[in-house]
Amino acid sequence: IRHLSSLIENLRSPMAERRREGARALPAIARALGVRRCRSELLPYLRGTVDDEDEGILLAVAESLQECVPFFGDNVEGYLPEVLGILEALAGVEEEVVRNAATKGAANILDYVYKMANKVDKEAGLQVAVAFGDMCGRLGRKEWFTARMSASALYPKVLERCVQGSGLDEHIRIFSTLCRDDIPMVRRIASKHLGPFLASVVRLQGPEVALSRSVPSVLLPLYEELGGDDQDSVRLQTTENAIAFARVLGKYGEAAWGLVRSRVLPLLVRAVDDRSWRVRWTVASKYGAACQALSGGGAQATGSGG
């Protein structure tokens, strides 16, 4: 008890080092406090820490939050809004290491609370996915570009848990905006996650709808625009995206494989002669994986066509 009191006192200390020590001990504090005090005392404290100017404290909170969530109880609805508020604030801070920890923690927390809610009923699990999707949407619309970077990274993970009709059209619109953001760093992160985003859209809409609507009219144009971006840090993702598009689309027959041949492959070929040596090196380093993805899609398409 004395040790717990000391840790709690550290959280309130005016000395940054002691607050960091207390923040690193948050899981132990949450375990000792129990559900009721976690919700009534610890969560409000955590919400207040996001305004702390010390990067070490923000990082400790971002890393520890996912370990605290199991001690908040089984009633997800009782604490999820507070947790999302903390994650959203941390995902928008300037320090990259804090944002990365927050987005990683958000993905892990999503997995945990989704499973907890799903034990109640599938509708509860869906509401968790919707709540995380709403958070991504808010991050993606924020004025400060760091929040938009976090939204770009989180979107594919959130869509993994969504079902058809969960605001998907709006999520596609926001993600498309992120891929065309004025800030190159946002476009780079969005481009890095374009492949997983594509896979989720095809799953949610179904191959027939996606291949007739979102893929040719939205996602392939994004792939082409990002592959022709004036920043080589964005074009670096071209090879990885080409592999992802080939792997996803190559499963669905000759029409889908035709999109790969006509719109995915040409950009990859162009990247071989890119003006940036880093882009050319990326193509060379992933050449085997690209050949395998492209030939695999062709073989499947040919086989499916009889």
Short mmCIF file of C-alpha atoms in Angstrom, two decimals:
data_model
loop_
_atom_site.label_atom_id
_atom_site.label_comp_id
_atom_site.label_asym_id
_atom_site.label_seq_id
_atom_site.Cartn_x
_atom_site.Cartn_y
_atom_site.Cartn_z
CA ILE A 1 0.00 0.00 0.00
CA ARG A 2 2.84 2.35 0.85
CA HIS A 3 4.50 1.62 -2.50
CA LEU A 4 1.22 2.26 -4.36
CA SER A 5 0.77 5.56 -2.53
CA SER A 6 4.29 6.55 -3.53
CA LEU A 7 3.58 5.76 -7.21
CA ILE A 8 0.36 7.77 -7.15
CA GLU A 9 2.17 10.68 -5.53
CA ASN A 10 4.72 10.53 -8.34
CA LEU A 11 1.92 11.07 -10.86
CA ARG A 12 1.09 14.38 -9.14
CA SER A 13 4.66 15.52 -8.60
CA PRO A 14 5.81 18.89 -9.98
CA MET A 15 9.09 17.16 -10.92
CA ALA A 16 9.04 15.76 -14.45
CA GLU A 17 11.29 12.79 -13.65
CA ARG A 18 9.00 11.62 -10.85
CA ARG A 19 5.95 12.03 -13.09
CA ARG A 20 7.70 9.91 -15.72
CA GLU A 21 8.39 7.24 -13.12
CA GLY A 22 4.74 7.29 -12.09
CA ALA A 23 3.55 7.15 -15.72
CA ARG A 24 5.73 4.12 -16.40
CA ALA A 25 4.08 2.39 -13.44
CA LEU A 26 0.52 3.03 -14.68
CA PRO A 27 -0.33 -0.67 -15.30
CA ALA A 28 0.67 -1.56 -11.73
CA ILE A 29 -1.35 1.36 -10.41
CA ALA A 30 -4.39 0.35 -12.47
CA ARG A 31 -4.16 -3.23 -11.23
CA ALA A 32 -4.06 -2.08 -7.62
CA LEU A 33 -6.83 0.52 -7.89
CA GLY A 34 -9.54 -1.76 -9.25
CA VAL A 35 -12.27 -1.01 -11.77
CA ARG A 36 -14.19 1.66 -9.87
CA ARG A 37 -11.19 3.80 -8.94
CA CYS A 38 -9.61 3.34 -12.36
CA ARG A 39 -12.67 4.89 -13.96
CA SER A 40 -13.28 7.58 -11.37
CA GLU A 41 -9.66 8.58 -10.67
CA LEU A 42 -7.14 7.13 -13.10
CA LEU A 43 -8.94 7.87 -16.38
CA PRO A 44 -9.45 11.57 -15.55
CA TYR A 45 -5.77 11.78 -14.60
CA LEU A 46 -4.72 10.20 -17.89
CA ARG A 47 -6.93 12.62 -19.78
CA GLY A 48 -5.11 15.47 -18.07
CA THR A 49 -1.64 14.16 -18.87
CA VAL A 50 -2.07 14.73 -22.60
CA ASP A 51 -1.46 18.42 -21.90
CA ASP A 52 1.88 17.70 -20.20
CA GLU A 53 4.80 19.37 -21.95
CA ASP A 54 7.23 16.56 -21.09
CA GLU A 55 7.72 14.15 -24.00
CA GLY A 56 8.81 11.34 -21.69
CA ILE A 57 5.53 11.45 -19.80
CA LEU A 58 3.45 11.49 -22.99
CA LEU A 59 5.44 8.53 -24.30
CA ALA A 60 5.00 6.58 -21.07
CA VAL A 61 1.24 7.17 -21.14
CA ALA A 62 1.02 6.21 -24.84
CA GLU A 63 2.92 2.99 -24.18
CA SER A 64 1.16 2.10 -20.91
CA LEU A 65 -2.46 2.82 -21.78
CA GLN A 66 -3.01 -0.47 -23.61
CA GLU A 67 -1.81 -2.36 -20.52
CA CYS A 68 -4.22 -0.40 -18.30
CA VAL A 69 -7.36 -1.05 -20.34
CA PRO A 70 -7.96 -4.62 -19.04
CA PHE A 71 -8.30 -3.16 -15.54
CA PHE A 72 -11.09 -0.78 -16.59
CA GLY A 73 -13.69 -3.55 -16.44
CA ASP A 74 -15.84 -5.54 -18.86
CA ASN A 75 -18.29 -2.77 -19.66
CA VAL A 76 -16.56 -1.27 -22.68
CA GLU A 77 -19.15 1.46 -23.13
CA GLY A 78 -18.29 2.74 -19.66
CA TYR A 79 -14.73 3.73 -20.50
CA LEU A 80 -14.25 3.69 -24.28
CA PRO A 81 -15.08 7.39 -24.88
CA GLU A 82 -12.45 8.46 -22.33
CA VAL A 83 -9.84 6.09 -23.78
CA LEU A 84 -10.53 7.30 -27.31
CA GLY A 85 -10.17 10.90 -26.17
CA ILE A 86 -6.73 10.13 -24.72
CA LEU A 87 -5.62 8.24 -27.84
CA GLU A 88 -6.88 10.97 -30.15
CA ALA A 89 -4.95 13.64 -28.26
CA LEU A 90 -1.72 11.60 -28.17
CA ALA A 91 -2.04 10.72 -31.87
CA GLY A 92 -1.93 14.40 -32.75
CA VAL A 93 1.11 15.54 -30.78
CA GLU A 94 4.24 16.84 -32.47
CA GLU A 95 6.69 14.20 -31.17
CA GLU A 96 6.84 11.31 -33.65
CA VAL A 97 7.83 8.70 -31.08
CA VAL A 98 4.72 9.54 -29.03
CA ARG A 99 2.43 9.42 -32.08
CA ASN A 100 3.85 6.08 -33.14
CA ALA A 101 3.33 4.64 -29.67
CA ALA A 102 -0.22 6.03 -29.61
CA THR A 103 -1.19 4.56 -32.99
CA LYS A 104 0.34 1.19 -32.09
CA GLY A 105 -1.45 1.26 -28.75
CA ALA A 106 -4.72 2.26 -30.43
CA ALA A 107 -4.51 -0.77 -32.74
CA ASN A 108 -3.90 -3.10 -29.80
CA ILE A 109 -6.67 -1.50 -27.72
CA LEU A 110 -9.06 -1.84 -30.67
CA ASP A 111 -8.34 -5.58 -30.85
CA TYR A 112 -8.89 -6.01 -27.12
CA VAL A 113 -12.07 -3.97 -26.66
CA TYR A 114 -13.55 -5.34 -29.89
CA LYS A 115 -13.18 -8.89 -28.57
CA MET A 116 -14.56 -7.88 -25.17
CA ALA A 117 -17.57 -6.15 -26.73
CA ASN A 118 -18.13 -9.03 -29.16
CA LYS A 119 -18.59 -11.36 -26.19
CA VAL A 120 -21.71 -9.36 -25.34
CA ASP A 121 -23.07 -9.35 -28.90
CA LYS A 122 -21.91 -8.60 -32.42
CA GLU A 123 -23.68 -5.25 -32.43
CA ALA A 124 -21.55 -4.12 -29.48
CA GLY A 125 -18.40 -5.14 -31.37
CA LEU A 126 -19.59 -3.20 -34.39
CA GLN A 127 -20.15 -0.10 -32.26
CA VAL A 128 -16.53 -0.33 -31.05
CA ALA A 129 -15.31 -0.40 -34.66
CA VAL A 130 -17.58 2.53 -35.51
CA ALA A 131 -16.24 4.53 -32.54
CA PHE A 132 -12.64 3.94 -33.65
CA GLY A 133 -13.62 4.81 -37.22
CA ASP A 134 -15.12 8.08 -36.02
CA MET A 135 -11.88 8.86 -34.20
CA CYS A 136 -9.92 8.23 -37.41
CA GLY A 137 -12.27 10.53 -39.26
CA ARG A 138 -11.74 13.31 -36.72
CA LEU A 139 -7.97 12.87 -36.88
CA GLY A 140 -8.08 12.90 -40.68
CA ARG A 141 -9.93 16.21 -40.70
CA LYS A 142 -7.79 18.01 -38.14
CA GLU A 143 -5.85 21.10 -39.12
CA TRP A 144 -2.52 19.94 -37.66
CA PHE A 145 -0.81 17.55 -40.07
CA THR A 146 0.55 15.22 -37.35
CA ALA A 147 -3.01 14.10 -36.56
CA ARG A 148 -3.60 13.39 -40.25
CA MET A 149 -0.46 11.25 -40.33
CA SER A 150 -1.83 9.14 -37.47
CA ALA A 151 -5.20 8.81 -39.21
CA SER A 152 -3.44 7.52 -42.34
CA ALA A 153 -1.69 4.83 -40.32
CA LEU A 154 -4.75 3.80 -38.30
CA TYR A 155 -7.38 3.59 -41.02
CA PRO A 156 -6.54 0.13 -42.43
CA LYS A 157 -6.43 -1.40 -38.94
CA VAL A 158 -9.79 0.11 -38.03
CA LEU A 159 -11.41 -1.06 -41.28
CA GLU A 160 -10.33 -4.63 -40.48
CA ARG A 161 -12.98 -4.60 -37.75
CA CYS A 162 -15.71 -2.83 -39.68
CA VAL A 163 -18.59 -4.40 -41.56
CA GLN A 164 -20.31 -3.31 -44.75
CA GLY A 165 -22.12 -0.02 -44.35
CA SER A 166 -20.06 1.23 -41.38
CA GLY A 167 -19.59 4.66 -42.92
CA LEU A 168 -17.22 3.16 -45.49
CA ASP A 169 -17.89 5.72 -48.23
CA GLU A 170 -16.96 8.55 -45.87
CA HIS A 171 -13.82 6.71 -44.73
CA ILE A 172 -12.79 6.22 -48.37
CA ARG A 173 -13.34 9.92 -49.00
CA ILE A 174 -11.22 10.97 -46.01
CA PHE A 175 -8.43 8.52 -46.83
CA SER A 176 -8.41 9.77 -50.43
CA THR A 177 -7.99 13.30 -49.09
CA LEU A 178 -5.06 12.13 -46.96
CA CYS A 179 -3.41 10.58 -50.03
CA ARG A 180 -3.69 14.00 -51.72
CA ASP A 181 -2.69 16.03 -48.66
CA ASP A 182 -0.58 19.16 -49.13
CA ILE A 183 2.01 17.82 -46.66
CA PRO A 184 4.35 15.20 -48.19
CA MET A 185 4.75 13.39 -44.86
CA VAL A 186 1.00 12.75 -44.73
CA ARG A 187 1.00 11.46 -48.33
CA ARG A 188 3.94 9.19 -47.50
CA ILE A 189 2.15 7.55 -44.58
CA ALA A 190 -1.09 7.27 -46.55
CA SER A 191 0.77 5.67 -49.45
CA LYS A 192 2.44 3.22 -47.08
CA HIS A 193 -1.00 2.02 -45.95
CA LEU A 194 -2.77 2.09 -49.32
CA GLY A 195 -2.38 -1.66 -49.88
CA PRO A 196 -4.02 -2.72 -46.61
CA PHE A 197 -6.71 -0.07 -47.17
CA LEU A 198 -7.46 -1.59 -50.59
CA ALA A 199 -7.76 -5.07 -49.07
CA SER A 200 -10.26 -3.84 -46.48
CA VAL A 201 -12.36 -1.99 -49.06
CA VAL A 202 -12.58 -5.06 -51.30
CA ARG A 203 -13.58 -7.19 -48.31
CA LEU A 204 -16.21 -4.74 -47.08
CA GLN A 205 -17.78 -3.90 -50.44
CA GLY A 206 -17.34 -7.35 -51.90
CA PRO A 207 -15.18 -8.02 -54.99
CA GLU A 208 -17.93 -7.44 -57.54
CA VAL A 209 -18.90 -4.00 -56.21
CA ALA A 210 -15.35 -2.92 -55.39
CA LEU A 211 -13.98 -3.92 -58.79
CA SER A 212 -16.71 -2.02 -60.59
CA ARG A 213 -16.66 1.10 -58.36
CA SER A 214 -14.04 1.94 -55.75
CA VAL A 215 -11.03 0.14 -57.22
CA PRO A 216 -11.03 1.64 -60.75
CA SER A 217 -12.49 5.03 -59.84
CA VAL A 218 -10.82 5.79 -56.49
CA LEU A 219 -8.07 3.43 -55.34
CA LEU A 220 -6.21 2.88 -58.61
CA PRO A 221 -6.14 6.64 -59.31
CA LEU A 222 -4.65 7.11 -55.83
CA TYR A 223 -2.01 4.49 -56.60
CA GLU A 224 -1.18 6.26 -59.86
CA GLU A 225 -1.05 9.73 -58.32
CA LEU A 226 1.14 8.61 -55.43
CA GLY A 227 3.41 6.72 -57.82
CA GLY A 228 3.90 9.94 -59.79
CA ASP A 229 4.32 12.18 -56.74
CA ASP A 230 7.03 14.84 -56.90
CA GLN A 231 8.48 13.61 -53.58
CA ASP A 232 10.64 10.49 -53.78
CA SER A 233 9.74 9.65 -50.15
CA VAL A 234 6.18 9.10 -51.44
CA ARG A 235 7.20 7.28 -54.63
CA LEU A 236 9.25 4.87 -52.51
CA GLN A 237 6.01 3.04 -51.74
CA THR A 238 5.23 2.34 -55.42
CA THR A 239 6.74 -1.15 -55.50
CA GLU A 240 5.12 -2.23 -52.24
CA ASN A 241 1.77 -0.88 -53.43
CA ALA A 242 2.09 -2.63 -56.78
CA ILE A 243 2.70 -5.91 -54.95
CA ALA A 244 -0.29 -5.32 -52.67
CA PHE A 245 -2.63 -4.44 -55.56
CA ALA A 246 -1.51 -7.50 -57.54
CA ARG A 247 -2.00 -9.81 -54.57
CA VAL A 248 -5.47 -8.50 -53.81
CA LEU A 249 -6.82 -8.06 -57.33
CA GLY A 250 -5.15 -11.16 -58.75
CA LYS A 251 -7.60 -13.36 -56.84
CA TYR A 252 -10.65 -12.23 -58.77
CA GLY A 253 -10.34 -13.38 -62.33
CA GLU A 254 -9.39 -11.99 -65.72
CA ALA A 255 -11.15 -8.64 -65.39
CA ALA A 256 -9.30 -7.84 -62.17
CA TRP A 257 -6.04 -9.06 -63.63
CA GLY A 258 -6.65 -6.78 -66.57
CA LEU A 259 -6.61 -3.83 -64.16
CA VAL A 260 -3.27 -5.04 -62.82
CA ARG A 261 -1.79 -5.28 -66.31
CA SER A 262 -3.15 -1.96 -67.55
CA ARG A 263 -2.83 0.25 -64.46
CA VAL A 264 -0.59 -1.34 -61.82
CA LEU A 265 2.25 -2.83 -63.86
CA PRO A 266 3.07 0.26 -66.00
CA LEU A 267 3.83 2.37 -62.94
CA LEU A 268 6.08 -0.33 -61.53
CA VAL A 269 7.95 -0.52 -64.84
CA ARG A 270 8.33 3.26 -64.83
CA ALA A 271 9.77 3.12 -61.30
CA VAL A 272 12.69 1.06 -62.62
CA ASP A 273 13.94 4.23 -64.36
CA ASP A 274 12.88 6.67 -61.65
CA ARG A 275 15.10 9.73 -61.22
CA SER A 276 15.61 8.84 -57.54
CA TRP A 277 18.14 6.12 -56.79
CA ARG A 278 16.18 5.26 -53.64
CA VAL A 279 13.09 4.44 -55.69
CA ARG A 280 15.14 2.37 -58.16
CA TRP A 281 16.82 0.54 -55.29
CA THR A 282 13.44 -0.26 -53.73
CA VAL A 283 12.26 -1.80 -57.01
CA ALA A 284 15.43 -3.90 -57.20
CA SER A 285 15.24 -5.01 -53.57
CA LYS A 286 11.62 -6.15 -53.95
CA TYR A 287 11.95 -7.49 -57.49
CA GLY A 288 11.43 -11.12 -56.48
CA ALA A 289 8.31 -10.37 -54.45
CA ALA A 290 6.94 -8.23 -57.28
CA CYS A 291 7.48 -10.98 -59.86
CA GLN A 292 5.85 -13.54 -57.59
CA ALA A 293 2.80 -11.34 -56.94
CA LEU A 294 2.37 -10.44 -60.59
CA SER A 295 2.84 -13.97 -61.94
CA GLY A 296 0.65 -15.38 -59.18
CA GLY A 297 -2.21 -13.08 -60.09
CA GLY A 298 -1.83 -13.95 -63.76
CA ALA A 299 -1.81 -17.67 -63.07
CA GLN A 300 -4.93 -17.43 -60.92
CA ALA A 301 -6.72 -15.32 -63.46
CA THR A 302 -5.82 -17.69 -66.29
CA GLY A 303 -6.89 -20.69 -64.25
CA SER A 304 -10.19 -19.12 -63.29
CA GLY A 305 -10.91 -18.33 -66.89
CA GLY A 306 -10.77 -22.02 -67.75
#
